[in-house]
PDB file of C-alpha atoms in Angstrom:
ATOM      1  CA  UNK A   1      -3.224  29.347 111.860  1.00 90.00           C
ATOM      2  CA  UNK A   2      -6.743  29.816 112.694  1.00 91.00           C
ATOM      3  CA  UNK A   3      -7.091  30.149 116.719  1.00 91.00           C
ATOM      4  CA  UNK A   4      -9.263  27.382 116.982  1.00 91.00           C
ATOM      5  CA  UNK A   5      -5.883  25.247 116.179  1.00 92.00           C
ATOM      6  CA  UNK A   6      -4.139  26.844 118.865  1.00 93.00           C
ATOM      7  CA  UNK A   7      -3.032  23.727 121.449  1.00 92.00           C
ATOM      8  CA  UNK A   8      -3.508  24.728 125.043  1.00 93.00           C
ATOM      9  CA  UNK A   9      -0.838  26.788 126.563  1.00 93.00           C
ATOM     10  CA  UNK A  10       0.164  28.214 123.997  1.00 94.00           C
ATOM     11  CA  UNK A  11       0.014  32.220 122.873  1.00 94.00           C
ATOM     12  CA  UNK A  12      -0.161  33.721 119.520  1.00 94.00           C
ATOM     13  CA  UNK A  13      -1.246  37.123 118.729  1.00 95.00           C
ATOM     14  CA  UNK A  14      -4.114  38.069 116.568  1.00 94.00           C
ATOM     15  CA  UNK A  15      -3.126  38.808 113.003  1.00 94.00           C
ATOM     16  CA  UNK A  16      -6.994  39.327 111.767  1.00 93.00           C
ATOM     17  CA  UNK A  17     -10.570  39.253 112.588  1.00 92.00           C
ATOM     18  CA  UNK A  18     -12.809  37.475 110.089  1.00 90.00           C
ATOM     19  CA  UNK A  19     -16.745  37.184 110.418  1.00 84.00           C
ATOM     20  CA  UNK A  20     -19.416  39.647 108.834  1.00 87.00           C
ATOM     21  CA  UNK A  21     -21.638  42.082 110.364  1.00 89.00           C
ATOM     22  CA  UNK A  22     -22.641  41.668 114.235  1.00 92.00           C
ATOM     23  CA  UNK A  23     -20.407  38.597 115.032  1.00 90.00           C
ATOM     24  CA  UNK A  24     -17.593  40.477 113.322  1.00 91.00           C
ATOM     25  CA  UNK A  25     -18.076  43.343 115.353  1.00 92.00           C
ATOM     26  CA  UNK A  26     -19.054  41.353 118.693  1.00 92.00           C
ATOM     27  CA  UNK A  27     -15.540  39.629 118.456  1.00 90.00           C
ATOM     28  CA  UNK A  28     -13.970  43.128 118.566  1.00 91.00           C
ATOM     29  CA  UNK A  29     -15.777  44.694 121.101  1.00 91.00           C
ATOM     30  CA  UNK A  30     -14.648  41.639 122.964  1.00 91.00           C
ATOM     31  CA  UNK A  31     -10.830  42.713 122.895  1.00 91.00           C
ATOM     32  CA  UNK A  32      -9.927  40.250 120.113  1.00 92.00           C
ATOM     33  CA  UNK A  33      -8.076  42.905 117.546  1.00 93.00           C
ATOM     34  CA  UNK A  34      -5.269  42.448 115.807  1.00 94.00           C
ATOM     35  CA  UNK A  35      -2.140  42.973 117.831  1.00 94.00           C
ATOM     36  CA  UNK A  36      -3.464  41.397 120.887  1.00 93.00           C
ATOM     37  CA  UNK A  37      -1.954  38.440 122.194  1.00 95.00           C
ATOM     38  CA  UNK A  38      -4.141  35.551 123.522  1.00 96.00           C
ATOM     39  CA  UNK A  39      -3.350  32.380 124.968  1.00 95.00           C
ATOM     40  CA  UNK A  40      -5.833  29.226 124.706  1.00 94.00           C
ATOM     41  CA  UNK A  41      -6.078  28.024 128.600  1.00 95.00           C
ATOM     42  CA  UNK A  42      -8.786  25.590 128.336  1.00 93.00           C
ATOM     43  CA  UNK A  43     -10.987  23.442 126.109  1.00 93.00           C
ATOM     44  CA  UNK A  44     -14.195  21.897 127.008  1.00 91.00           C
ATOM     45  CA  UNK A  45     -14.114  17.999 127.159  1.00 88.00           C
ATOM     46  CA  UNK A  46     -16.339  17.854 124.328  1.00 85.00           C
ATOM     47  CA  UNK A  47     -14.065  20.274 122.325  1.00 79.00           C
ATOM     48  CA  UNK A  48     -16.167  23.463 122.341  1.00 87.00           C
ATOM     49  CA  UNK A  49     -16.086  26.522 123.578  1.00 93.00           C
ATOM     50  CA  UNK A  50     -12.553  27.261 124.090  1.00 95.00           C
ATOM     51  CA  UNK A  51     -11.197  29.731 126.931  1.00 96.00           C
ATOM     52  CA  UNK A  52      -8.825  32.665 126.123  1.00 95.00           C
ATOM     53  CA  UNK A  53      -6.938  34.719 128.415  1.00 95.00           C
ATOM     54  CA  UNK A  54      -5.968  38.120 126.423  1.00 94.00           C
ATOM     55  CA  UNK A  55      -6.094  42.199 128.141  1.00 90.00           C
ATOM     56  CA  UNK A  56      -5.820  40.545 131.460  1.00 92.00           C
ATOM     57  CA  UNK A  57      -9.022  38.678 131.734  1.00 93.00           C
ATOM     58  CA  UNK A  58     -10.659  35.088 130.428  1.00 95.00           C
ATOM     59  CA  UNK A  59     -13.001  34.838 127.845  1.00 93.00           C
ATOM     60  CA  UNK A  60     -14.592  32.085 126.510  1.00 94.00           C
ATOM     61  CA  UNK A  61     -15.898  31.703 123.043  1.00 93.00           C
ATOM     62  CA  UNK A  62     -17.247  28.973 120.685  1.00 93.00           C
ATOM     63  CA  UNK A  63     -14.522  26.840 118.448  1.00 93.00           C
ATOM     64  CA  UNK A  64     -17.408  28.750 115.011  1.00 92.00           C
ATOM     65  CA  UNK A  65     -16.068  31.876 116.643  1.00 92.00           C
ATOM     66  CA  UNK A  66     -12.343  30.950 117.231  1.00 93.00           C
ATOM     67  CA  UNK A  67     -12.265  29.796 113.057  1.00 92.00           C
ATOM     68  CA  UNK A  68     -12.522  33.019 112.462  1.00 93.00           C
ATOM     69  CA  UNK A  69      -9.480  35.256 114.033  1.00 93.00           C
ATOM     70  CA  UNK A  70      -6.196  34.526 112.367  1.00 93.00           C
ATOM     71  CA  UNK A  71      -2.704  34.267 114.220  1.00 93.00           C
ATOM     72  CA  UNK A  72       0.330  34.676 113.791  1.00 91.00           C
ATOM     73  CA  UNK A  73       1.493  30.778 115.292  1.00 82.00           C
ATOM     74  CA  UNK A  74       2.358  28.704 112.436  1.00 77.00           C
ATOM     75  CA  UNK A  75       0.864  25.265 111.511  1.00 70.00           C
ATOM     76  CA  UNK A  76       2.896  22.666 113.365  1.00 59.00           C
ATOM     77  CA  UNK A  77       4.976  24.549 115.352  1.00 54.00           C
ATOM     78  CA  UNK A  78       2.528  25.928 118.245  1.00 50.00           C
TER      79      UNK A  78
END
């Protein structure tokens, strides 16, 4: 499951970063490497961006950007 999908509340931990070039690389310098786990602890009311809380700290990125970075939390079952 993409972490986009990822309900609020929930953790999963990053199974693969997707993306090309600068955005690929901006998402890891940003902590979001495989092995990490991340919980989703908000959503905007219109749906985008999405805040994470991963390495002890919030980030928030855009849902484009979440579509990207593949857990581990399976389809249904987050």
């Amino acid at each position: 499951m993409t972490l986009d999908k990822l309900p609020v509340g929930h953790t999963a931990t990053i199974t693969a970063v997707g993306g090309e070039g600068p955005l690929r690389c901006r998402l890891l310098d940003m902590g979001l490497i495989p092995g990490t786990a991340v919980t989703v602890r908000k959503v905007a009311p219109m749906g985008d961006p999405m805040e994470l809380r991963l390495r002890g700290y919030e980030l928030t990125i855009r849902l484009a950007d979440a579509e990207k970075i593949e857990t581990d939390a399976q389809e249904g079952t987050a």
